[in-house]
PDB file of C-alpha atoms in Angstrom:
ATOM      1  CA  MET B  14      21.256 -17.233   1.617  1.00  0.00           C
ATOM      2  CA  PHE B  15      22.051 -17.918  -1.903  1.00  0.00           C
ATOM      3  CA  VAL B  16      19.179 -18.644  -4.585  1.00  0.00           C
ATOM      4  CA  ALA B  17      19.561 -20.065  -8.340  1.00  0.00           C
ATOM      5  CA  CYS B  18      17.227 -17.595 -10.526  1.00  0.00           C
ATOM      6  CA  GLN B  19      15.960 -18.452 -13.978  1.00  0.00           C
ATOM      7  CA  GLY B  20      13.675 -15.679 -15.783  1.00  0.00           C
ATOM      8  CA  ALA B  21      15.374 -12.660 -15.704  1.00  0.00           C
ATOM      9  CA  ASN B  22      17.113 -12.950 -18.902  1.00  0.00           C
ATOM     10  CA  SER B  23      18.306 -16.087 -21.030  1.00  0.00           C
ATOM     11  CA  ARG B  24      21.575 -16.496 -18.766  1.00  0.00           C
ATOM     12  CA  GLY B  25      19.739 -16.845 -15.495  1.00  0.00           C
ATOM     13  CA  GLN B  26      21.412 -15.372 -11.882  1.00  0.00           C
ATOM     14  CA  VAL B  27      22.324 -16.173  -8.549  1.00  0.00           C
ATOM     15  CA  ALA B  28      20.898 -13.849  -5.817  1.00  0.00           C
ATOM     16  CA  LYS B  29      21.865 -13.521  -2.277  1.00  0.00           C
ATOM     17  CA  ALA B  30      20.235 -12.227   1.028  1.00  0.00           C
ATOM     18  CA  ASP B  31      21.759 -11.410   4.253  1.00  0.00           C
ATOM     19  CA  ILE B  32      20.628 -13.080   7.225  1.00  0.00           C
ATOM     20  CA  ASN B  33      20.920 -10.280  10.366  1.00  0.00           C
ATOM     21  CA  ASP B  34      19.486 -11.018  13.458  1.00  0.00           C
ATOM     22  CA  GLY B  35      17.704 -14.418  12.358  1.00  0.00           C
ATOM     23  CA  LYS B  36      15.843 -11.691   9.792  1.00  0.00           C
ATOM     24  CA  LEU B  37      16.334 -12.456   6.117  1.00  0.00           C
ATOM     25  CA  GLY B  38      17.363  -9.137   4.457  1.00  0.00           C
ATOM     26  CA  GLU B  39      16.557  -8.007   0.709  1.00  0.00           C
ATOM     27  CA  LEU B  40      17.281 -10.733  -1.882  1.00  0.00           C
ATOM     28  CA  LYS B  41      19.616  -9.285  -4.551  1.00  0.00           C
ATOM     29  CA  ARG B  42      21.467 -10.192  -7.586  1.00  0.00           C
ATOM     30  CA  PHE B  43      24.475 -11.522  -6.796  1.00  0.00           C
ATOM     31  CA  LEU B  44      25.981 -13.300  -9.858  1.00  0.00           C
ATOM     32  CA  GLY B  45      24.955 -13.291 -13.373  1.00  0.00           C
ATOM     33  CA  GLY B  46      23.117 -11.381 -15.816  1.00  0.00           C
ATOM     34  CA  LYS B  47      24.002 -10.378 -19.319  1.00  0.00           C
ATOM     35  CA  ASP B  48      27.142  -8.899 -17.922  1.00  0.00           C
ATOM     36  CA  SER B  49      28.432 -12.336 -16.504  1.00  0.00           C
ATOM     37  CA  PRO B  50      29.136 -15.116 -19.087  1.00  0.00           C
ATOM     38  CA  GLU B  51      30.369 -17.610 -16.657  1.00  0.00           C
ATOM     39  CA  VAL B  52      26.921 -17.714 -15.417  1.00  0.00           C
ATOM     40  CA  ALA B  53      24.452 -20.014 -17.472  1.00  0.00           C
ATOM     41  CA  SER B  54      21.535 -21.308 -16.139  1.00  0.00           C
ATOM     42  CA  PRO B  55      22.167 -22.039 -12.744  1.00  0.00           C
ATOM     43  CA  LEU B  56      19.762 -24.321 -11.202  1.00  0.00           C
ATOM     44  CA  ALA B  57      21.354 -25.062  -8.056  1.00  0.00           C
ATOM     45  CA  ALA B  58      23.060 -23.186  -5.192  1.00  0.00           C
ATOM     46  CA  ALA B  59      24.888 -24.863  -2.291  1.00  0.00           C
ATOM     47  CA  ILE B  60      27.437 -23.959   0.035  1.00  0.00           C
ATOM     48  CA  GLY B  61      30.702 -26.659  -0.173  1.00  0.00           C
ATOM     49  CA  PRO B  62      32.525 -28.128   3.084  1.00  0.00           C
ATOM     50  CA  ASN B  63      35.024 -25.429   2.756  1.00  0.00           C
ATOM     51  CA  GLY B  64      32.624 -22.565   2.818  1.00  0.00           C
ATOM     52  CA  GLU B  65      32.465 -21.865  -1.180  1.00  0.00           C
ATOM     53  CA  LEU B  66      29.645 -21.170  -3.169  1.00  0.00           C
ATOM     54  CA  VAL B  67      28.756 -24.151  -5.261  1.00  0.00           C
ATOM     55  CA  VAL B  68      26.176 -23.670  -8.234  1.00  0.00           C
ATOM     56  CA  GLY B  69      25.270 -26.239 -10.569  1.00  0.00           C
ATOM     57  CA  GLN B  70      24.487 -24.835 -13.931  1.00  0.00           C
ATOM     58  CA  SER B  71      22.220 -26.565 -16.670  1.00  0.00           C
ATOM     59  CA  GLY B  72      24.025 -24.663 -19.626  1.00  0.00           C
ATOM     60  CA  GLU B  73      21.768 -24.011 -22.722  1.00  0.00           C
ATOM     61  CA  ARG B  74      18.765 -25.830 -23.803  1.00  0.00           C
ATOM     62  CA  THR B  75      19.637 -26.953 -26.891  1.00  0.00           C
ATOM     63  CA  VAL B  76      23.375 -28.157 -25.827  1.00  0.00           C
ATOM     64  CA  ALA B  77      23.274 -31.686 -24.542  1.00  0.00           C
ATOM     65  CA  ASN B  78      25.743 -32.720 -21.888  1.00  0.00           C
ATOM     66  CA  ASP B  79      26.950 -29.066 -21.220  1.00  0.00           C
ATOM     67  CA  SER B  80      26.373 -28.574 -17.291  1.00  0.00           C
ATOM     68  CA  LEU B  81      28.814 -27.336 -15.216  1.00  0.00           C
ATOM     69  CA  LEU B  82      29.914 -27.414 -11.626  1.00  0.00           C
ATOM     70  CA  THR B  83      30.993 -23.945 -10.300  1.00  0.00           C
ATOM     71  CA  PHE B  84      32.548 -22.638  -6.994  1.00  0.00           C
ATOM     72  CA  TYR B  85      32.859 -19.343  -6.003  1.00  0.00           C
ATOM     73  CA  ASN B  86      34.065 -17.335  -2.908  1.00  0.00           C
ATOM     74  CA  PRO B  87      30.507 -16.411  -1.392  1.00  0.00           C
ATOM     75  CA  ASN B  88      31.794 -13.144  -0.234  1.00  0.00           C
ATOM     76  CA  SER B  89      33.279 -11.586  -3.912  1.00  0.00           C
ATOM     77  CA  GLY B  90      31.653 -13.799  -6.040  1.00  0.00           C
ATOM     78  CA  LYS B  91      34.847 -14.181  -7.668  1.00  0.00           C
ATOM     79  CA  LEU B  92      35.064 -17.643  -9.830  1.00  0.00           C
ATOM     80  CA  LEU B  93      37.180 -20.295  -8.134  1.00  0.00           C
ATOM     81  CA  LEU B  94      36.800 -23.385 -10.384  1.00  0.00           C
ATOM     82  CA  ASN B  95      34.815 -24.359 -13.240  1.00  0.00           C
ATOM     83  CA  LEU B  96      34.370 -28.051 -13.997  1.00  0.00           C
ATOM     84  CA  GLN B  97      32.509 -29.664 -17.102  1.00  0.00           C
ATOM     85  CA  THR B  98      30.432 -32.367 -15.777  1.00  0.00           C
ATOM     86  CA  GLY B  99      29.058 -34.024 -19.015  1.00  0.00           C
ATOM     87  CA  LEU B 100      25.565 -34.350 -17.903  1.00  0.00           C
ATOM     88  CA  HIS B 101      22.443 -32.666 -19.022  1.00  0.00           C
ATOM     89  CA  ASP B 102      20.720 -30.227 -16.910  1.00  0.00           C
ATOM     90  CA  ILE B 103      22.390 -30.874 -13.818  1.00  0.00           C
ATOM     91  CA  THR B 104      20.593 -29.724 -10.442  1.00  0.00           C
TER      92      THR B 104
END
């Protein structure tokens, strides 16, 4: 399970919890934080049709139309694709 998180720092992060035998594991930081500049205020997380983690990122609050749609490997967290949307605060 992936969760978009706000408030841990000014950039936000994506957390992950494993599900084993129908039980939810501990929620831990997966992406983001001060050491991860490619994660900028994630507001939504979903699994794409090919199994990739898709994250809607709102970008900076003071910059209009800078939202991103970003694709990651759900196992390693490797950045696969980063698309500018031209939208303000995508969710």
